[in-house]
mmCIF file of C-alpha atoms in Angstrom:
data_model
loop_
_atom_site.group_PDB
_atom_site.id
_atom_site.type_symbol
_atom_site.label_atom_id
_atom_site.label_comp_id
_atom_site.label_asym_id
_atom_site.label_seq_id
_atom_site.Cartn_x
_atom_site.Cartn_y
_atom_site.Cartn_z
ATOM 1 C CA MET A 137 118.721 74.191 121.216
ATOM 2 C CA LYS A 138 120.866 75.332 118.273
ATOM 3 C CA GLU A 139 119.782 76.221 114.660
ATOM 4 C CA THR A 140 122.231 76.771 111.895
ATOM 5 C CA ILE A 141 121.773 80.025 110.045
ATOM 6 C CA ASN A 142 124.877 80.203 107.960
ATOM 7 C CA SER A 143 128.091 78.469 107.732
ATOM 8 C CA ASN A 144 129.759 81.203 110.431
ATOM 9 C CA ALA A 145 126.934 81.518 112.484
ATOM 10 C CA MET A 146 124.408 79.806 114.546
ATOM 11 C CA MET A 147 121.309 80.583 116.665
ATOM 12 C CA ILE A 148 121.197 79.131 120.073
ATOM 13 C CA THR A 149 118.067 79.338 122.423
ATOM 14 C CA MET A 150 118.846 79.861 126.052
ATOM 15 C CA LYS A 151 116.779 77.946 128.799
ATOM 16 C CA SER A 152 115.195 81.506 129.200
ATOM 17 C CA GLY A 153 113.729 81.351 125.498
ATOM 18 C CA LEU A 154 116.448 84.159 125.042
ATOM 19 C CA THR A 155 117.721 83.634 121.347
ATOM 20 C CA LEU A 156 121.343 84.671 120.444
ATOM 21 C CA GLN A 157 123.243 84.425 117.407
ATOM 22 C CA VAL A 158 126.977 83.288 118.147
ATOM 23 C CA ASP A 159 129.914 82.501 115.776
ATOM 24 C CA ARG A 160 130.303 79.113 115.046
ATOM 25 C CA ASN A 161 134.033 79.251 115.308
ATOM 26 C CA PHE A 162 134.207 81.193 118.500
ATOM 27 C CA MET A 163 136.045 78.512 120.439
ATOM 28 C CA ASP A 164 138.963 78.542 117.783
ATOM 29 C CA ASP A 165 140.224 81.747 119.083
ATOM 30 C CA MET A 166 143.580 81.962 120.850
ATOM 31 C CA GLU A 167 142.692 85.661 122.216
ATOM 32 C CA LEU A 168 139.453 83.890 123.551
ATOM 33 C CA LEU A 169 141.424 81.316 125.201
ATOM 34 C CA ASP A 170 143.629 84.431 126.983
ATOM 35 C CA ASP A 171 140.695 85.715 128.172
ATOM 36 C CA LEU A 172 139.331 82.596 129.311
ATOM 37 C CA MET A 173 142.498 82.163 131.273
ATOM 38 C CA ALA A 174 142.530 85.704 132.682
ATOM 39 C CA ALA A 175 139.045 85.098 133.950
ATOM 40 C CA ASP A 176 140.312 81.847 135.364
ATOM 41 C CA ARG A 177 142.893 84.162 137.250
ATOM 42 C CA GLY A 178 140.652 86.359 138.757
ATOM 43 C CA ASP A 179 140.286 89.088 136.369
ATOM 44 C CA GLY A 180 136.557 90.204 136.639
ATOM 45 C CA ILE A 181 136.441 92.166 133.588
ATOM 46 C CA ALA A 182 137.646 89.235 131.335
ATOM 47 C CA ILE A 183 134.069 87.864 131.167
ATOM 48 C CA SER A 184 132.985 91.035 129.303
ATOM 49 C CA ARG A 185 135.828 90.804 126.767
ATOM 50 C CA ILE A 186 134.952 87.145 126.175
ATOM 51 C CA LEU A 187 131.301 88.067 125.447
ATOM 52 C CA ASP A 188 132.533 90.661 122.943
ATOM 53 C CA ARG A 189 134.046 87.950 121.249
ATOM 54 C CA ILE A 190 131.259 85.807 120.749
ATOM 55 C CA LEU A 191 128.161 88.065 120.534
ATOM 56 C CA ASP A 192 127.917 91.066 118.614
ATOM 57 C CA LYS A 193 126.675 94.302 120.152
ATOM 58 C CA GLU A 194 123.137 93.728 119.827
ATOM 59 C CA ASN A 195 123.185 89.958 121.161
ATOM 60 C CA LYS A 196 125.026 91.125 123.971
ATOM 61 C CA LYS A 197 122.796 93.739 124.972
ATOM 62 C CA ALA A 198 119.654 91.588 124.727
ATOM 63 C CA LEU A 199 121.508 89.010 126.852
ATOM 64 C CA TYR A 200 122.170 91.727 129.518
ATOM 65 C CA ASP A 201 118.567 93.036 129.231
ATOM 66 C CA SER A 202 117.481 89.296 129.708
ATOM 67 C CA LEU A 203 119.332 88.900 132.788
ATOM 68 C CA ARG A 204 118.595 92.547 134.427
ATOM 69 C CA GLU A 205 117.335 92.529 138.070
ATOM 70 C CA ASP A 206 116.131 95.945 139.752
ATOM 71 C CA GLY A 207 118.355 97.740 137.225
ATOM 72 C CA ARG A 208 121.541 95.638 137.431
ATOM 73 C CA VAL A 209 123.254 92.862 135.418
ATOM 74 C CA LYS A 210 124.914 90.356 138.173
ATOM 75 C CA VAL A 211 128.056 89.329 137.217
ATOM 76 C CA SER A 212 127.085 85.907 138.497
ATOM 77 C CA SER A 213 124.209 85.772 135.999
ATOM 78 C CA VAL A 214 126.204 86.680 133.165
ATOM 79 C CA VAL A 215 128.921 84.016 134.271
ATOM 80 C CA SER A 216 125.919 81.420 134.296
ATOM 81 C CA ALA A 217 124.398 82.624 130.929
ATOM 82 C CA PHE A 218 128.112 82.326 129.345
ATOM 83 C CA LEU A 219 128.466 78.715 130.578
ATOM 84 C CA GLU A 220 125.142 77.930 129.365
ATOM 85 C CA ILE A 221 126.237 79.209 126.025
ATOM 86 C CA LEU A 222 129.041 77.206 126.255
ATOM 87 C CA GLU A 223 127.146 74.083 126.882
ATOM 88 C CA ILE A 224 124.788 74.815 123.988
ATOM 89 C CA ALA A 225 127.219 75.937 121.275
ATOM 90 C CA GLY A 226 130.265 74.724 122.448
ATOM 91 C CA GLY A 227 129.865 71.159 120.867
ATOM 92 C CA GLU A 228 129.254 72.317 117.509
ATOM 93 C CA SER A 229 131.729 75.440 117.377
ATOM 94 C CA GLY A 230 134.551 74.832 115.126
ATOM 95 C CA LYS A 231 132.669 71.916 113.008
ATOM 96 C CA ASN A 232 132.312 72.755 109.373
#
């Protein structure tokens, strides 16, 4: 579920119920594309850089805290959450 909060940001609600604020235009970012390509090539820390591009520090921490199990945040859980963010917000990003 998504809700627009201003022209540059939108609130999305994950399946878990967590609500995050994301930049509406996050997909129109060449450096994000570079990081996505790096992740595809196996760069293990690219997902962290990607999240820094679409979430502010507070929202990234909230996401990590929601995924934390036994004190750890699994990379596979973060990747799944990122794909969910893309699914929810990706269709609307870049539209004005």
